[in-house]
Short mmCIF file of C-alpha atoms and ligand atoms in Angstrom, two decimals:
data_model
loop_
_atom_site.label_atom_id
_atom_site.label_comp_id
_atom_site.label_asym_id
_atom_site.label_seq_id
_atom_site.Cartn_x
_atom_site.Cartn_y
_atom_site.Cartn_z
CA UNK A 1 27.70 0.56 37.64
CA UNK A 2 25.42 -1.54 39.65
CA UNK A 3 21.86 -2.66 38.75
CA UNK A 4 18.82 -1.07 41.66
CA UNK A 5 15.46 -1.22 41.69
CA UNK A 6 13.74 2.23 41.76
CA UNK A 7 10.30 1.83 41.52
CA UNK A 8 8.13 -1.52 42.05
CA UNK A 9 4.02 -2.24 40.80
CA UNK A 10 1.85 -4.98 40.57
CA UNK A 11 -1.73 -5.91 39.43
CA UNK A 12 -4.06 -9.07 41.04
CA UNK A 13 -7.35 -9.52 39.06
CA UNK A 14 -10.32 -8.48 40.71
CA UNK A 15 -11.51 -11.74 41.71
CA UNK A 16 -10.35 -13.06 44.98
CA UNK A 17 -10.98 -17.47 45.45
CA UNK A 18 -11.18 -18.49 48.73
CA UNK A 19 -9.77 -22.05 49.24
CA UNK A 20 -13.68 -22.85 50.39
CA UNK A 21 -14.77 -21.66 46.52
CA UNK A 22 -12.39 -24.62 44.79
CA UNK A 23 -13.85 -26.82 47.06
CA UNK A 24 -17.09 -26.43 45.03
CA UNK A 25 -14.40 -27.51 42.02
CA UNK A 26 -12.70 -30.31 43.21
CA UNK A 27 -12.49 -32.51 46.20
CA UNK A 28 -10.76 -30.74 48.53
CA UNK A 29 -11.24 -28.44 51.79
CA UNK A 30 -10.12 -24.90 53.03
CA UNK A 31 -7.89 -27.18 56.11
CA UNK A 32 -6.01 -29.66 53.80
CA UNK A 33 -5.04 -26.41 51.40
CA UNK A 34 -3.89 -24.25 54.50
CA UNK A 35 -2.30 -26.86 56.36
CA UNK A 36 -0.23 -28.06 53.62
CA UNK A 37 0.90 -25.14 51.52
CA UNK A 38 -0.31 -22.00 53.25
CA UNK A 39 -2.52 -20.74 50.91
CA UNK A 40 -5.94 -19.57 51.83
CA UNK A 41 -6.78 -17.75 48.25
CA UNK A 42 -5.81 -16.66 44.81
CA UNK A 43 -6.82 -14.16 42.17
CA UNK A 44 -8.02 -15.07 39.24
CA UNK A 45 -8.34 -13.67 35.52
CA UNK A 46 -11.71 -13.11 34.75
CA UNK A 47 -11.27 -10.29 32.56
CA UNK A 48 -8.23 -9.30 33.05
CA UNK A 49 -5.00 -11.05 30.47
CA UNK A 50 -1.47 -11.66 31.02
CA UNK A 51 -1.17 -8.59 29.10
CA UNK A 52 -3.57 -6.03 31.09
CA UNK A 53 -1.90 -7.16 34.30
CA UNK A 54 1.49 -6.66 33.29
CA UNK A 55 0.92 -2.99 31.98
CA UNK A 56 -1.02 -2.17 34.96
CA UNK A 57 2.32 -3.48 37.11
CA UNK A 58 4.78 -1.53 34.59
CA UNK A 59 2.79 1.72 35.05
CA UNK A 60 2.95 1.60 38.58
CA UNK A 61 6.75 1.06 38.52
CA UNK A 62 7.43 4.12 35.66
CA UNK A 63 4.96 6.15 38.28
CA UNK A 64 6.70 5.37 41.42
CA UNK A 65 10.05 5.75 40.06
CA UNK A 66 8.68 8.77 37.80
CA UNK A 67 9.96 7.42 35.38
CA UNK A 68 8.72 8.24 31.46
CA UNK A 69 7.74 4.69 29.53
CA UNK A 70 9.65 6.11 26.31
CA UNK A 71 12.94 6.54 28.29
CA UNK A 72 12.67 2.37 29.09
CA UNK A 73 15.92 1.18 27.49
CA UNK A 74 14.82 -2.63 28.41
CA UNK A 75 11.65 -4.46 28.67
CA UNK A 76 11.77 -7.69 29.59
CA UNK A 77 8.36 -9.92 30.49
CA UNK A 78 9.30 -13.16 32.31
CA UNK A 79 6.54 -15.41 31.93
CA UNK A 80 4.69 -19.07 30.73
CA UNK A 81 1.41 -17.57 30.23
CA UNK A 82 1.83 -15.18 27.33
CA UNK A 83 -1.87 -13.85 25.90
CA UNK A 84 -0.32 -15.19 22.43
CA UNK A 85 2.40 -17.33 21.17
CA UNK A 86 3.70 -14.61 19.05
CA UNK A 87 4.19 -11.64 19.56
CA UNK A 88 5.89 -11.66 23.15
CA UNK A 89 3.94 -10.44 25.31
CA UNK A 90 6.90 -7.88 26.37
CA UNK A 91 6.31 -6.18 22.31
CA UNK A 92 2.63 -5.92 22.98
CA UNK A 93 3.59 -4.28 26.42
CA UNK A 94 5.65 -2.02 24.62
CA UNK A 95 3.10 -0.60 22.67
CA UNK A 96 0.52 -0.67 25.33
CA UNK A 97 2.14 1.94 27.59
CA UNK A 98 4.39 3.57 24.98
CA UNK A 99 7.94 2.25 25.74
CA UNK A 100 8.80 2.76 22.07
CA UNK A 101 12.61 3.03 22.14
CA UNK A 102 12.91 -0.29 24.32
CA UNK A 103 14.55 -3.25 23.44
CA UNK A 104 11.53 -5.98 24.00
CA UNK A 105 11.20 -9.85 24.66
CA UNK A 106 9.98 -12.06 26.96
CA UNK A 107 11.79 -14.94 29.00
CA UNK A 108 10.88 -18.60 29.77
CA UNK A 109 12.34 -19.52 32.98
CA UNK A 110 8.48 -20.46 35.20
CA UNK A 111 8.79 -18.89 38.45
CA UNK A 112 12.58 -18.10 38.38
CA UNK A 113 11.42 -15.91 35.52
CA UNK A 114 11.98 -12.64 37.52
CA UNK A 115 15.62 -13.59 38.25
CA UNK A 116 16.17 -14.34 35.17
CA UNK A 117 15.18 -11.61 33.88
CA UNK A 118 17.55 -9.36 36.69
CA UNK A 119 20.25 -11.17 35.83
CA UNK A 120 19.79 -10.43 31.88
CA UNK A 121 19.27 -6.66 32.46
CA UNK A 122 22.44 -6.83 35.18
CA UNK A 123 25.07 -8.07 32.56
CA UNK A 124 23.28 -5.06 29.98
CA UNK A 125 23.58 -2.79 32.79
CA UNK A 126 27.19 -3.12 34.49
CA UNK A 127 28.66 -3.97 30.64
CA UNK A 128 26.79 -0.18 29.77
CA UNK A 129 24.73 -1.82 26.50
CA UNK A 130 21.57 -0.01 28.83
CA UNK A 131 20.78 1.99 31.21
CA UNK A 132 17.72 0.85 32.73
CA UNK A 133 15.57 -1.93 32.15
CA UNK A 134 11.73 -2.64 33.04
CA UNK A 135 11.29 -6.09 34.22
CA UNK A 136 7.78 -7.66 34.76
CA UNK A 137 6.59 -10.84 35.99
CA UNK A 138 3.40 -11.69 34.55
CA UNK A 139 0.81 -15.26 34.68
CA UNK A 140 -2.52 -16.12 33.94
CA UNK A 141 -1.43 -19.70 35.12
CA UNK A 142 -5.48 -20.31 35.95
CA UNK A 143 -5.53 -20.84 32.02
CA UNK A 144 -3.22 -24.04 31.99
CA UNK A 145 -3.88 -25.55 35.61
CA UNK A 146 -6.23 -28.59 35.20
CA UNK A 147 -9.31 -27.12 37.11
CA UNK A 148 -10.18 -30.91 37.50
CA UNK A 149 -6.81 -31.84 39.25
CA UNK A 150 -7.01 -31.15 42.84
CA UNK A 151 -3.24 -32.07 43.39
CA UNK A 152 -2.23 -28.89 41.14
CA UNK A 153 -5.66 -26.36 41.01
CA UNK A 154 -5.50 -25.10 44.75
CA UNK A 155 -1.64 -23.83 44.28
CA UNK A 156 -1.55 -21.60 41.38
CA UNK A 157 -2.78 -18.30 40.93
CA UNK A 158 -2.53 -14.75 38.23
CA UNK A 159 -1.25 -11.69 38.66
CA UNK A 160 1.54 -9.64 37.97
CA UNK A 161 4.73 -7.63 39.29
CA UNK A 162 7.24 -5.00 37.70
CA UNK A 163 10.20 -3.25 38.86
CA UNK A 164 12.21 -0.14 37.17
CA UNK A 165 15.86 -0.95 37.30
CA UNK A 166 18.54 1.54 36.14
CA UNK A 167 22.52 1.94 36.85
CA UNK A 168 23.51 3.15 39.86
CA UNK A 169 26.85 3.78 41.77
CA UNK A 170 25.19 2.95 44.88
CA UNK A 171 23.41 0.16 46.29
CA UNK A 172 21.67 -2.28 43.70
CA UNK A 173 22.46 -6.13 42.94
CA UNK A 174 25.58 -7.26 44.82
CA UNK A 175 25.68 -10.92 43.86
CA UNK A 176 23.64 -13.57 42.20
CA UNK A 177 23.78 -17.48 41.95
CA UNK A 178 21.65 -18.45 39.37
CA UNK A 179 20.90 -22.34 37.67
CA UNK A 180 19.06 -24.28 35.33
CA UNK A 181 19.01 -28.41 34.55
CA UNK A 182 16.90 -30.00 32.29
CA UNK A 183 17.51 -33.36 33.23
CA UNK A 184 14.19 -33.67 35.40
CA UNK A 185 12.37 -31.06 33.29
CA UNK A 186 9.45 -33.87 33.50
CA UNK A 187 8.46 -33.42 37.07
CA UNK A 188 6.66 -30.01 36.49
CA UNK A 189 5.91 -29.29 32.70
CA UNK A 190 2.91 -28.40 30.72
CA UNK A 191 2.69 -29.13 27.30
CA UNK A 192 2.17 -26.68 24.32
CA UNK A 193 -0.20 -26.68 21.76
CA UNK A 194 -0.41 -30.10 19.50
CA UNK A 195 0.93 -30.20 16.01
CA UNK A 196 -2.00 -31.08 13.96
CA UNK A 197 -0.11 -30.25 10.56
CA UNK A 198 -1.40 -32.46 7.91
CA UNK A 199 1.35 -35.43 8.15
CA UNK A 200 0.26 -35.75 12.14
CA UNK A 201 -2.80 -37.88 13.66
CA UNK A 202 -5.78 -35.30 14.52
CA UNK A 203 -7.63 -35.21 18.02
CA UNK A 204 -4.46 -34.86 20.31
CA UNK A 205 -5.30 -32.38 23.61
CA UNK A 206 -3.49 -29.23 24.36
CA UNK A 207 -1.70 -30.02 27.74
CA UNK A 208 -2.64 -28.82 30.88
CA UNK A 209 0.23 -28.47 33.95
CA UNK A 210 1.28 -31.82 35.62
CA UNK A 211 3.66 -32.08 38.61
CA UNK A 212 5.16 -34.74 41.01
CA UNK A 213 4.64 -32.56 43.90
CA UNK A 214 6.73 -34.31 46.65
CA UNK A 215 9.95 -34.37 43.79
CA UNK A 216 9.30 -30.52 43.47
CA UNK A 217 9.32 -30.20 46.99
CA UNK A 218 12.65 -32.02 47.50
CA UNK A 219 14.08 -30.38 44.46
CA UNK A 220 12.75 -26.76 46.85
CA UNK A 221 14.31 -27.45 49.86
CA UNK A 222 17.47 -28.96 48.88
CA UNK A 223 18.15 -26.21 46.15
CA UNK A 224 16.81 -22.94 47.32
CA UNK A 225 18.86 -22.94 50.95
CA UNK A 226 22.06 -23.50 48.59
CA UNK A 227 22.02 -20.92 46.22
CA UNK A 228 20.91 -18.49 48.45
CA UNK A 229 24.16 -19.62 50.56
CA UNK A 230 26.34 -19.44 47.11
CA UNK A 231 25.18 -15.59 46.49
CA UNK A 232 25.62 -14.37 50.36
CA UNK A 233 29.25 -15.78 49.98
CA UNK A 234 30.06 -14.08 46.63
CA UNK A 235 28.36 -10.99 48.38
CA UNK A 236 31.00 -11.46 51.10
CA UNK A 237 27.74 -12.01 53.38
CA UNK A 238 25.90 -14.12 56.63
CA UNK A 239 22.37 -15.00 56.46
CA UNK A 240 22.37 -12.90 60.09
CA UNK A 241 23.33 -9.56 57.99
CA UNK A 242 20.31 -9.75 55.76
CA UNK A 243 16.60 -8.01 56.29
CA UNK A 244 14.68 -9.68 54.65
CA UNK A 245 13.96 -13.13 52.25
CA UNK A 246 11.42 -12.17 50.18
CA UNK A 247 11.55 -15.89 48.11
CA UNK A 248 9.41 -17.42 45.78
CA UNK A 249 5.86 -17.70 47.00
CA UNK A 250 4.80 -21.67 46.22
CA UNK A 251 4.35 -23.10 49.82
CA UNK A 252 4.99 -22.15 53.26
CA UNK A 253 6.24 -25.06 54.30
CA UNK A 254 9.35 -24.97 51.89
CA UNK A 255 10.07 -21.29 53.35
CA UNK A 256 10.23 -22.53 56.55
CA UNK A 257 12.27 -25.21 55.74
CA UNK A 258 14.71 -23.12 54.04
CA UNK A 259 14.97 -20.59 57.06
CA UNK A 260 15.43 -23.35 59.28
CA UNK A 261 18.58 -24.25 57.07
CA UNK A 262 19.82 -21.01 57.28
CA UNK A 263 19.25 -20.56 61.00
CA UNK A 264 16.95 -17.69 60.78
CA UNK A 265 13.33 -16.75 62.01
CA UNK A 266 10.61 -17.29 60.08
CA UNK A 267 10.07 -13.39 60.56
CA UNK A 268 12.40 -12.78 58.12
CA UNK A 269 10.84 -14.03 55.13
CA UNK A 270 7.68 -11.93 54.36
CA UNK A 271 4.65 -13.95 52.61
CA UNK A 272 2.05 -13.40 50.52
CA UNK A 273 0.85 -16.44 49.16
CA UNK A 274 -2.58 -16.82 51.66
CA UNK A 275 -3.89 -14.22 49.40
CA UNK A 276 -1.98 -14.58 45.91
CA UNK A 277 -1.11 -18.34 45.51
CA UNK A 278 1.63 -19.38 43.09
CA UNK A 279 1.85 -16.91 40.56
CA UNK A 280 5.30 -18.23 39.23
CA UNK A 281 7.22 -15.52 37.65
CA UNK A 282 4.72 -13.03 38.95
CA UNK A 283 5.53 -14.17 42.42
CA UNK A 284 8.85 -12.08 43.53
CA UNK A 285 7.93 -8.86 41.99
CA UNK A 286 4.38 -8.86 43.70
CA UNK A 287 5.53 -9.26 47.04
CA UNK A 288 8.59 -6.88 46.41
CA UNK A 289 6.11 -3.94 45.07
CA UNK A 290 3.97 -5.08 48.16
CA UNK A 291 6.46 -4.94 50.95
CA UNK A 292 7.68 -1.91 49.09
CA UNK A 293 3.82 -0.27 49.30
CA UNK A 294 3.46 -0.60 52.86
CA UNK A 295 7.33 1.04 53.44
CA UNK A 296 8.92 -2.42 54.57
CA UNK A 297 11.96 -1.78 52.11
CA UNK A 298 14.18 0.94 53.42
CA UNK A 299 16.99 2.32 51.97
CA UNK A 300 20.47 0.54 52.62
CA UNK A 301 18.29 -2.31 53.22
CA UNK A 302 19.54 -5.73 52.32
CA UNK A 303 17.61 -8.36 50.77
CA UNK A 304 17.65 -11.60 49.44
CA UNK A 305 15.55 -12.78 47.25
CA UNK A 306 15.20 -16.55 45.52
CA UNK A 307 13.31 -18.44 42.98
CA UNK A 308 12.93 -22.21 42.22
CA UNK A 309 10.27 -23.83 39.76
CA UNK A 310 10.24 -25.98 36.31
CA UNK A 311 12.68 -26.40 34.01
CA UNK A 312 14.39 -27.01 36.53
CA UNK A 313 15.41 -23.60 37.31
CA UNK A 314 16.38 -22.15 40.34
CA UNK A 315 18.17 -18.55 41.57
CA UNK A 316 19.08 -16.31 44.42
CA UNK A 317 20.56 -12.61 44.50
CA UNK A 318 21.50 -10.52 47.11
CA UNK A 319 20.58 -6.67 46.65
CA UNK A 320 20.96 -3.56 48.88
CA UNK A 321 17.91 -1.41 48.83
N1 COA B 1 -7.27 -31.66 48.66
C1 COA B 1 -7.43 -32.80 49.37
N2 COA B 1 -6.64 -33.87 49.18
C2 COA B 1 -5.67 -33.79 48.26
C3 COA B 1 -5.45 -32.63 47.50
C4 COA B 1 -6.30 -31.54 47.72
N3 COA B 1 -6.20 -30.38 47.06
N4 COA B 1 -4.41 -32.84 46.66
C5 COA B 1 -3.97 -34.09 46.90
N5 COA B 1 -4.73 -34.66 47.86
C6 COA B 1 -4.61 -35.99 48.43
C7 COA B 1 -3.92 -36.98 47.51
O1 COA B 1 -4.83 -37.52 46.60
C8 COA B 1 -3.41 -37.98 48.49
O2 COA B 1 -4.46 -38.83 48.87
P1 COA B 1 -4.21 -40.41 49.09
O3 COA B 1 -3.23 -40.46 50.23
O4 COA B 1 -5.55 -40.89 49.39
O5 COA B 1 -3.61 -40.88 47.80
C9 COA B 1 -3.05 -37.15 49.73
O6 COA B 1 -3.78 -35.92 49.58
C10 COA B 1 -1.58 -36.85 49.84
O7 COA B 1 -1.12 -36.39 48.57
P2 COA B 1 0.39 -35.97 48.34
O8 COA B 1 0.55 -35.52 46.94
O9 COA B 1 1.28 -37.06 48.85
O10 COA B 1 0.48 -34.73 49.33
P3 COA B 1 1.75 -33.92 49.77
O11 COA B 1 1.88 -33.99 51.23
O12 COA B 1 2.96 -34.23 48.95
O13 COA B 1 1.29 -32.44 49.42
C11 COA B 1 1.70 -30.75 47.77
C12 COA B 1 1.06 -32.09 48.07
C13 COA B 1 1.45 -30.42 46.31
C14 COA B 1 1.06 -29.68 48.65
C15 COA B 1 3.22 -30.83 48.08
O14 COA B 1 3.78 -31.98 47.47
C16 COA B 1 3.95 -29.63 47.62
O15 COA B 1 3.75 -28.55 48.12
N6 COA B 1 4.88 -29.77 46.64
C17 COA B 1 5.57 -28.67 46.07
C18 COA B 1 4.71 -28.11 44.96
C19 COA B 1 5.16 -26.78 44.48
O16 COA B 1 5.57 -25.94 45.24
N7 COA B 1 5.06 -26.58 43.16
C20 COA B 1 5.36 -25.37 42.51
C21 COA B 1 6.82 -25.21 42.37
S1 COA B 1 7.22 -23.72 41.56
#
């Protein structure tokens, strides 16, 4: 039995930032933003929480797929943003749109998150522990970007994506290459919450998210074309067979780097993130549910799709729709 995705939802909060509102932030303009990473706005939580977002995603996957929330086997939230340390934000999604006979946690992995979280609900799925799983993506990264960085505030945004996956003899996940290293975990961290415990020094800050930008961007271009190379040839696959690239949306310049490395047209690797940002482990299901809304996925399809961000983590998989 294979892993597919039947049904795909996201959520973006209500209110939209134009690159021309940060620069009433920070020190920056609507060209450098464009020109550099592609991104012309981002959503950002006002009301909305890491939680509301991701049940609004997860009910538009159970709908699309019709698909009843108590018959979720799986739930698993990928995400750095959780509304509380404890519980994980995938328990409090459980109870907010009834998945009550789910299995429930969340996963750390930044904005390879989603794949992560595939790859987790694959092994449960081909080894028959599940059936299906629900897999959201889910950020309020506005609440740990430094709104007084300028090198960091213009790339991240919130939101959230979900897709239904369940077993199928058909189709699904054909291969994945997936990997983490910690070794330069320190060029794109953010620290937690200081321990203030009585044997500690008071007056240390909670950290906000720091990155060496050009590192990441090496790290992006050298890693991402690889892995996605490793999966096609476990898939038995050429770059020239696949649709579409749907990868992780963090600059355009890296995506068309990475098609350039793989000789294909930029075309081929649908992007969102003029209007979302970086929404880290939100980022791949958004797009997918979005490319899936407006009837760009067809059946028999195949797709690739790839994540890269801290840890450092990175991922590809190859699919068939
Ligand atoms: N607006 C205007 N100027 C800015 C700016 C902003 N928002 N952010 C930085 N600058 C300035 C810098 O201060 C620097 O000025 P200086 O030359 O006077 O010192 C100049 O622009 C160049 O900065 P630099 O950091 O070298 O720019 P860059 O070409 O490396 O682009 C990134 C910066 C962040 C766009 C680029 O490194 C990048 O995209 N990295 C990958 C980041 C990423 O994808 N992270 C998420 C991974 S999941």
């Amino acid at each position: 039995m294979r892993a597919r995705i039947i049904g795909t939802g996201y959520s973006l909060p209500a209110f939209r930032a134009d690159n021309d509102y940060l620069a009433t932030l920070v020190d920056t303009s609507d060209e450098w933003i464009s020109e550099r990473t592609g991104i012309r706005a981002r959503h950002l939580a006002r009301e909305e929480t890491t939680l509301s977002m991701s049940a609004d995603a997860a009910r538009m996957a159970l709908a699309k797929a019709d698909f009843k929330a108590e018959d979720v086997e799986l739930l698993i939230v990928a995400t750095i943003t959780g509304d509380m340390d404890t519980p994980s934000t995938a328990c409090q999604v459980q109870k907010e749109i009834g998945a009550k006979n789910a299995l429930a946690f969340d996963i750390n992995a930044a904005c390879s998150g989603f794949l992560y979280a595939l790859h987790v609900a694959e092994a449960f799925i081909e080894s028959g522990t599940y059936r299906n799983a629900l897999l959201i993506g889910a950020e309020t990264l506005s609440k740990v970007v430094d709104w007084t960085d300028r090198g960091t505030c213009v790339l991240f945004g919130d939101g959230a994506g979900a897709a239904l996956v369940t077993a199928s003899e058909s189709g699904g996940l054909l291969a994945q290459s997936l990997g983490s290293s910690g070794e330069k975990w320190d060029v794109l961290f953010c620290e937690g919450r200081p321990n203030e415990n009585p044997l500690r020094e008071k007056g240390q800050k909670c950290g906000y998210l720091k990155m060496d930008g050009q590192e990441v961007f090496k790290f992006a271009v050298r890693t991402v074309p690889q892995c996605i190379e490793e999966a096609l040839e476990k898939a038995g696959l050429k770059p020239e067979e696949i649709d579409l690239f749907i990868l992780h949306q963090a600059n355009k310049r890296i995506i068309q780097a990475v098609a350039k490395r793989l000789g294909m047209a930029e075309e081929e690797f649908p992007m969102n993130m003029d209007e979302c940002g970086n929404t880290s482990a939100a980022s791949l299901p958004i797009l997918l549910a979005q490319l899936d809304e407006r009837g760009r996925l067809r059946r028999g399809d195949r797709i690739v799709l790839s994540g890269f961000g801290a840890g450092l983590t990175w991922g590809a998989c190859v699919l068939e729709w």
